[in-house]
mmCIF file of C-alpha atoms in Angstrom:
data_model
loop_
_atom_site.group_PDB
_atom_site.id
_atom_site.type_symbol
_atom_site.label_atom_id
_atom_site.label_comp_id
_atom_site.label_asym_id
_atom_site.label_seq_id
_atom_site.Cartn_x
_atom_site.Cartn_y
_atom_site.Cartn_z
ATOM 1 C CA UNK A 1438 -19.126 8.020 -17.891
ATOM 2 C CA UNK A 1439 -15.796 6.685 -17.802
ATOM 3 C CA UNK A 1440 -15.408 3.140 -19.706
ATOM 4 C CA UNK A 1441 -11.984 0.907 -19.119
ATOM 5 C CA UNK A 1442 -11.613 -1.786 -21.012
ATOM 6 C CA UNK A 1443 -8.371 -4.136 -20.751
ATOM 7 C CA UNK A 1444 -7.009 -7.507 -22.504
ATOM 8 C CA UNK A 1445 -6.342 -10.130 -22.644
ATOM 9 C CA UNK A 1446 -8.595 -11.758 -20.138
ATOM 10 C CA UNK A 1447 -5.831 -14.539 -18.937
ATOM 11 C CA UNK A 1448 -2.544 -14.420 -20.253
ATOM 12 C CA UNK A 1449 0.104 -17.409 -19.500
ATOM 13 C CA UNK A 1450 3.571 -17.072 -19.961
ATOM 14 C CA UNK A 1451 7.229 -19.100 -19.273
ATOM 15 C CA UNK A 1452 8.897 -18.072 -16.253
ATOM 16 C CA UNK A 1453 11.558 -15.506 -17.356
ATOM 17 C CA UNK A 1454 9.110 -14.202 -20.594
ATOM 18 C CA UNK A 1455 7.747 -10.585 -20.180
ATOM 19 C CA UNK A 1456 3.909 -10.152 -19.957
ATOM 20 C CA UNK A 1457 1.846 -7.200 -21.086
ATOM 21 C CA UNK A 1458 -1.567 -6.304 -20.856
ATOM 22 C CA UNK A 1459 -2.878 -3.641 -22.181
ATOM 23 C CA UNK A 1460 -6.230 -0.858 -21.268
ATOM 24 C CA UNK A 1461 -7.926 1.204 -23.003
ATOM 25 C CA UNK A 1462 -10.355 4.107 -21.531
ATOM 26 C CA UNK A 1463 -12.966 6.518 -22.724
ATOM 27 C CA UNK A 1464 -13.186 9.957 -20.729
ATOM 28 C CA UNK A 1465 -10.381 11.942 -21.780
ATOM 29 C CA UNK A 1466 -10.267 13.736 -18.841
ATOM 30 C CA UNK A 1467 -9.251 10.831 -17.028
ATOM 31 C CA UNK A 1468 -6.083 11.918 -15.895
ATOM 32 C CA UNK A 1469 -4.584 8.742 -13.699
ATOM 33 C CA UNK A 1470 -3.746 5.377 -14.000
ATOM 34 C CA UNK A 1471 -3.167 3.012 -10.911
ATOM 35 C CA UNK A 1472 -1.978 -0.748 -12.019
ATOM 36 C CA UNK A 1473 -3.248 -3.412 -9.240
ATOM 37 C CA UNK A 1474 -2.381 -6.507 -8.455
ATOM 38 C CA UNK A 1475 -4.984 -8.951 -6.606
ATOM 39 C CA UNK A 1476 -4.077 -12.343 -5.184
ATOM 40 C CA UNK A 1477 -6.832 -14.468 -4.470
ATOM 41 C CA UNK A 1478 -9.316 -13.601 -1.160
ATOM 42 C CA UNK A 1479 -6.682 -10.642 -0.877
ATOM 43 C CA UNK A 1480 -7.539 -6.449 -1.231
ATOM 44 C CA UNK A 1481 -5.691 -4.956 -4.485
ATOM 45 C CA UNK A 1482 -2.257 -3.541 -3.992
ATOM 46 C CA UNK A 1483 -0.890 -0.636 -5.741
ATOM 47 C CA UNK A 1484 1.871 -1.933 -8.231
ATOM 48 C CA UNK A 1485 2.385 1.363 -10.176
ATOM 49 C CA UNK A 1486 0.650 4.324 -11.376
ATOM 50 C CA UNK A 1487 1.263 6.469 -13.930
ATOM 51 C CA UNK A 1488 -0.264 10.459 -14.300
ATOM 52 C CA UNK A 1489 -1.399 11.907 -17.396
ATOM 53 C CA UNK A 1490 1.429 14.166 -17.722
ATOM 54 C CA UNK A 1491 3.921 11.541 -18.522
ATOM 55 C CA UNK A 1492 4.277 9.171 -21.410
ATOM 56 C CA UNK A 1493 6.120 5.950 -19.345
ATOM 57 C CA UNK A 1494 7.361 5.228 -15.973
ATOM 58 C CA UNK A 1495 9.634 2.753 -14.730
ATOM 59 C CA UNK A 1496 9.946 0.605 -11.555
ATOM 60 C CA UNK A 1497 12.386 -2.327 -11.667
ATOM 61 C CA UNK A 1498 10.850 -5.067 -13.303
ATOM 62 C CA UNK A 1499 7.291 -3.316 -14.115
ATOM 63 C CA UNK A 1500 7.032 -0.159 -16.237
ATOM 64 C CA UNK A 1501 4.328 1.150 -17.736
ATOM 65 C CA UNK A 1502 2.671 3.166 -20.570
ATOM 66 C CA UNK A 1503 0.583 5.833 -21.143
ATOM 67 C CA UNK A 1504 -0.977 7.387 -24.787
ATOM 68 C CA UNK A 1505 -3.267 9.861 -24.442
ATOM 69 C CA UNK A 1506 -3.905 10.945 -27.752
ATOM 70 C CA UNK A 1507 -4.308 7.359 -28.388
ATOM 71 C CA UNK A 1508 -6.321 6.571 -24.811
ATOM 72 C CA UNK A 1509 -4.276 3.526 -24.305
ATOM 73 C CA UNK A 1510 -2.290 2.743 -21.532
ATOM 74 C CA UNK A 1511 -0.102 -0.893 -21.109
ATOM 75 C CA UNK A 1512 1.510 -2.704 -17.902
ATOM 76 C CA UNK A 1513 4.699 -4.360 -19.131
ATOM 77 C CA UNK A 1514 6.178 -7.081 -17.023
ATOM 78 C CA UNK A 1515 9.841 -8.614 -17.481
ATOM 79 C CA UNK A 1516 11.621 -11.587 -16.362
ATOM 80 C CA UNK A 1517 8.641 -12.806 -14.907
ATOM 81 C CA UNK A 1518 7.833 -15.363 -11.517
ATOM 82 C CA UNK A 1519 6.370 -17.394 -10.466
ATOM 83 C CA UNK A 1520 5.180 -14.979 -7.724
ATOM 84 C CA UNK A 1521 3.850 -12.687 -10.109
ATOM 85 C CA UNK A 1522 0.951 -14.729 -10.994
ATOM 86 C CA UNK A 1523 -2.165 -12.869 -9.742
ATOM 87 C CA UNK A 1524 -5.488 -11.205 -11.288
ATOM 88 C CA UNK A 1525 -4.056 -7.775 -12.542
ATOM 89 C CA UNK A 1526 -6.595 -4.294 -12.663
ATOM 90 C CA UNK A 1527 -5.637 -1.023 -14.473
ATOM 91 C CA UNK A 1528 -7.929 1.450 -13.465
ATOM 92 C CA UNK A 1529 -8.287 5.228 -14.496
ATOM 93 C CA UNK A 1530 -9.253 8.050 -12.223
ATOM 94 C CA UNK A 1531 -12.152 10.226 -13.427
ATOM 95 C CA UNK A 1532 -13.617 13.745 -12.314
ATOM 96 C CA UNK A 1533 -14.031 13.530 -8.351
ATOM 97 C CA UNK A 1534 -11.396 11.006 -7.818
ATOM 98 C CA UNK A 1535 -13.843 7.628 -8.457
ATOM 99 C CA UNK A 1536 -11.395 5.117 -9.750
ATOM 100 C CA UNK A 1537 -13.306 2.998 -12.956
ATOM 101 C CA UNK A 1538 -11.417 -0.921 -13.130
ATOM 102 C CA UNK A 1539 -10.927 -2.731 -16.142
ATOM 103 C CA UNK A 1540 -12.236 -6.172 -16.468
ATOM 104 C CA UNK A 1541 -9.183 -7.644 -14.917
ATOM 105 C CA UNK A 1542 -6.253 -9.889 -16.079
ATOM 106 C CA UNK A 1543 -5.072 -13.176 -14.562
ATOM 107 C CA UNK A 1544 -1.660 -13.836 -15.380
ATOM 108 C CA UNK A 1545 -0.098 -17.444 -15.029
ATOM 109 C CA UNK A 1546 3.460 -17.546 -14.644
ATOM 110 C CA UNK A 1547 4.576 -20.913 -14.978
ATOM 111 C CA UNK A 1548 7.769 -22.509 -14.382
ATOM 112 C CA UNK B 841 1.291 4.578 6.756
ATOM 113 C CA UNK B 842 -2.243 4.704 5.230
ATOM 114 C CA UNK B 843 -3.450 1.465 6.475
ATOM 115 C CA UNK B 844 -7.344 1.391 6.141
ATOM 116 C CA UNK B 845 -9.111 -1.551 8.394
ATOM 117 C CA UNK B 846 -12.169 -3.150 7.316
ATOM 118 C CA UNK B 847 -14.305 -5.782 9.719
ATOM 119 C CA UNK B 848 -15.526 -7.986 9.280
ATOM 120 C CA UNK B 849 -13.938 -9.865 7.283
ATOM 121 C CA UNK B 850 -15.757 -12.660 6.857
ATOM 122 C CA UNK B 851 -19.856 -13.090 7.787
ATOM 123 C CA UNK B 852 -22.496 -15.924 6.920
ATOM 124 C CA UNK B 853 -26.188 -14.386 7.902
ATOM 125 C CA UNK B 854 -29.567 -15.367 7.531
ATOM 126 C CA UNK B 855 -31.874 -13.791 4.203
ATOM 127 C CA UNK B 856 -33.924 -11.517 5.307
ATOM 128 C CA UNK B 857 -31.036 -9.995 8.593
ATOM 129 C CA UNK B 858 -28.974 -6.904 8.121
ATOM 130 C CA UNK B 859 -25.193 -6.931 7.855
ATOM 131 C CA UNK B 860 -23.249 -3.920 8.659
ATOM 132 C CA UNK B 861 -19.346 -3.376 7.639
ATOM 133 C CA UNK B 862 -17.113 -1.123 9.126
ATOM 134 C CA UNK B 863 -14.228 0.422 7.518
ATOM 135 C CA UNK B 864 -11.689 2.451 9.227
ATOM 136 C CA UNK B 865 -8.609 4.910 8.280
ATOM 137 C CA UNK B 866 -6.196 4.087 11.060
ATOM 138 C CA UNK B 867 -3.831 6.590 10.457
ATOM 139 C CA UNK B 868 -4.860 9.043 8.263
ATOM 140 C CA UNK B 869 -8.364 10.858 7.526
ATOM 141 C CA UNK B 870 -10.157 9.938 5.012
ATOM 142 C CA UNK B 871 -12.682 12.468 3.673
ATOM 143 C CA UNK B 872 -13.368 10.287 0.843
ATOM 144 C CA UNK B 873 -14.474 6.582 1.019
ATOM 145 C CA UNK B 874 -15.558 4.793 -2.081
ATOM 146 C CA UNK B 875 -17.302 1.268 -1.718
ATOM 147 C CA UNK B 876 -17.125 -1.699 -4.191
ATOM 148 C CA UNK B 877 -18.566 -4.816 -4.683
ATOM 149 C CA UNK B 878 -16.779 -7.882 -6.450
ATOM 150 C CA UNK B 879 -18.115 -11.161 -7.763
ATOM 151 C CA UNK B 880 -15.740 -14.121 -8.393
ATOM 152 C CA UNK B 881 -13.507 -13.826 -10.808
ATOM 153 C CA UNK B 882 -14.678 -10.360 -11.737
ATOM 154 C CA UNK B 883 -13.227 -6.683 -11.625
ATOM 155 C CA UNK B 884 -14.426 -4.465 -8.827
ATOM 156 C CA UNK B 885 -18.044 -2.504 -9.504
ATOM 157 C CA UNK B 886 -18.086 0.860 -7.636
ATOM 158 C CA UNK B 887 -20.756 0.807 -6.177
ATOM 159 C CA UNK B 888 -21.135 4.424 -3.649
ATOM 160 C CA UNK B 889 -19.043 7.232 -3.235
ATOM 161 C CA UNK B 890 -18.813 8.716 0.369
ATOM 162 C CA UNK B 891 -17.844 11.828 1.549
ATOM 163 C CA UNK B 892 -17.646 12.579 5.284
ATOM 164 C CA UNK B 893 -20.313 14.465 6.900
ATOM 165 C CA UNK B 894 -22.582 14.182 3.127
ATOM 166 C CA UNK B 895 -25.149 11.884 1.607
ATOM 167 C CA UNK B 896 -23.521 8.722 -0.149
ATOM 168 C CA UNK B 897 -23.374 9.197 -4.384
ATOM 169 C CA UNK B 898 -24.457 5.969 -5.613
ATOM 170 C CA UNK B 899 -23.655 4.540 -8.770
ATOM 171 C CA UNK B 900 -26.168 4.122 -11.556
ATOM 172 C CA UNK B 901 -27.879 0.535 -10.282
ATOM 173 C CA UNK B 902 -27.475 0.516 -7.108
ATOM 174 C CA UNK B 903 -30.071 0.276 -4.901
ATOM 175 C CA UNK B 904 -29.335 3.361 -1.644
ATOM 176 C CA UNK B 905 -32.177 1.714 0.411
ATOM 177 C CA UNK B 906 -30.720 -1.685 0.508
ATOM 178 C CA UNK B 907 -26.806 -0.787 0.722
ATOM 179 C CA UNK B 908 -27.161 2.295 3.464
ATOM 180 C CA UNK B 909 -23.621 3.611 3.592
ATOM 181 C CA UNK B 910 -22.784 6.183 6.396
ATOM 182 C CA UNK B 911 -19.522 8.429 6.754
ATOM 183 C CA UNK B 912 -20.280 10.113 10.155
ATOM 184 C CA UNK B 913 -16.470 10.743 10.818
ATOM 185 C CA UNK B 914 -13.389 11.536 9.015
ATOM 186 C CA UNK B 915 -11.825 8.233 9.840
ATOM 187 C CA UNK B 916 -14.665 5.456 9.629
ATOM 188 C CA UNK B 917 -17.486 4.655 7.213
ATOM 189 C CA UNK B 918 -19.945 2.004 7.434
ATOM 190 C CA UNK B 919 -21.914 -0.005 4.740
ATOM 191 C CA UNK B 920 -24.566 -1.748 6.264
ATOM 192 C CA UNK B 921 -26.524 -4.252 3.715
ATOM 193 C CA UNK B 922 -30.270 -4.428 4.644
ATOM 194 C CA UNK B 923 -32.501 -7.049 3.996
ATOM 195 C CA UNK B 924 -29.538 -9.502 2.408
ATOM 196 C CA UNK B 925 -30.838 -12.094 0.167
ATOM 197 C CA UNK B 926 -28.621 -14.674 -1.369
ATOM 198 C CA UNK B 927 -27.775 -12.314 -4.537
ATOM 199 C CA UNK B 928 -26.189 -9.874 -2.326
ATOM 200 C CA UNK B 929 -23.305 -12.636 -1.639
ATOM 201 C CA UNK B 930 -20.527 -11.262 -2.617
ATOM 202 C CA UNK B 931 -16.671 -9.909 -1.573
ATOM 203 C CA UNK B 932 -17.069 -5.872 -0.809
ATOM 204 C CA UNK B 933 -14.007 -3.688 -0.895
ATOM 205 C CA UNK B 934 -13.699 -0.324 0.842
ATOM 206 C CA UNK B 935 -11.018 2.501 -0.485
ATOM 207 C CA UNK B 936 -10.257 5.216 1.331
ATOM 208 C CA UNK B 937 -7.929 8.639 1.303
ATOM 209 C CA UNK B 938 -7.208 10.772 -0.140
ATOM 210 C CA UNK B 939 -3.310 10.222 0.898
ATOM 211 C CA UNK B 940 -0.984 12.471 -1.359
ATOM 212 C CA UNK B 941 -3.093 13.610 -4.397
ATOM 213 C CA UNK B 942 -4.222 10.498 -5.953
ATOM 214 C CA UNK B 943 -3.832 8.119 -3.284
ATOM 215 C CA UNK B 944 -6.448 5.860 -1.843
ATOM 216 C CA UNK B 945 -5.832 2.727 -0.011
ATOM 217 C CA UNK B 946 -7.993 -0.550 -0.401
ATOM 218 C CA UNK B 947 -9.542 -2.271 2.799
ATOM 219 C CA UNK B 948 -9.088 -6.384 3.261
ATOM 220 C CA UNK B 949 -12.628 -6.823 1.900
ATOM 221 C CA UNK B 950 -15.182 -8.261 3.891
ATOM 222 C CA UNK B 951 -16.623 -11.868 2.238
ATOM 223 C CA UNK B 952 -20.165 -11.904 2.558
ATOM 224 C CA UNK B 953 -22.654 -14.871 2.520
ATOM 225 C CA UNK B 954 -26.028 -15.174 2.378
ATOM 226 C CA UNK B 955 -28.036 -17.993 3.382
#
């Protein structure tokens, strides 16, 4: 079955510095990839996604990455806040839509 | 739109009772429902895959006579946890959709506690 693995664990950065973490996954028919982000006691919310189709997407201050060939896929953060700081999930959708989650990454922002 | 409503979402119950959790699609219909469970500090385990009007899919591990999930209807899916026992504490996360051709939407979790 699908396998997602994602690093680093926790990640601190300055207020303003861009954060990235970065996923890996197994099944290469995995062909979608949701980023969440999780504040504490809270459900995951959809940040961005990204299908398998396209190599990068965009959305003001998040973008993210996709390699196929590679099976890699990276959430880039910039000019980050203080508000930012939450436990971050890729995720990858395989054969009959289950969605696999990588370990998880909690980001400190501090300021 | 796409708002999926999951009760409770807190419970404390005895070991040994039954706990049943409800989640809803308010505004959409949801012929797929997927269940998690999450420990502190850890990602979110799949843990059943429902389909409305089928049998639940459980994942590899999970036990389907402790963790009865039901999808009777194409908006509401229950998980009911039988027997709890103190392991079974724990933060469970509904999903449901699809919404558009990837989407699902994530419940408020329900915070479980065993005693």
């Amino acid at each position: 079955g699908e396998n997602v693995e994602q690093h680093p664990s926790t990640l601190s950065v300055q207020e303003g510095d861009s954060a990235v973490i970065k996923c890996t996954y197994s099944d290469s028919a995995s062909n979608y990839f949701p980023w969440y982000k999780q504040e504490l006691g809270k459900r995951p919310q959809l940040i961005i996604d990204i299908r398998s189709n396209v190599g990068e997407k965009k959305d003001q201050r998040i973008a993210v990455t996709l390699n196929k060939t590679a099976k890699h896929f990276s959430l880039h953060i910039t000019e980050t806040q203080p508000e930012d700081s939450a436990v971050y999930f890729c995720a990858a959708y395989t054969g009959g839509f289950k969605t696999i989650f990588g370990a998880g990454t909690r980001l400190f922002v501090k300021a | 739109g796409a708002v999926v409503s999951q009760h409770p979402s807190r419970v404390i119950c005895k070991s040994g009772t039954s706990v049943k959790i409800e989640c809803r699609s308010l505004d959409f219909q949801a012929t797929t429902m997927f269940w998690y469970r999450q420990f502190p500090k850890k990602s979110l385990m799949l843990m059943a895959t429902s389909n409305e009007g089928s049998k639940a899919t459980y994942e590899q591990g999970v036990e389907k006579d402790k963790f009865l999930i039901n999808h009777a209807s194409l908006t509401l899916s229950t998980l009911t946890v039988t027997s709890a026992h103190p392991e079974d504490s724990s933060f469970y996360i509904c999903s449901a959709g699809p919404t558009g051709v990837y989407g699902y939407t994530f419940g408020s979790g329900t915070r479980l506690t065993v005693v």
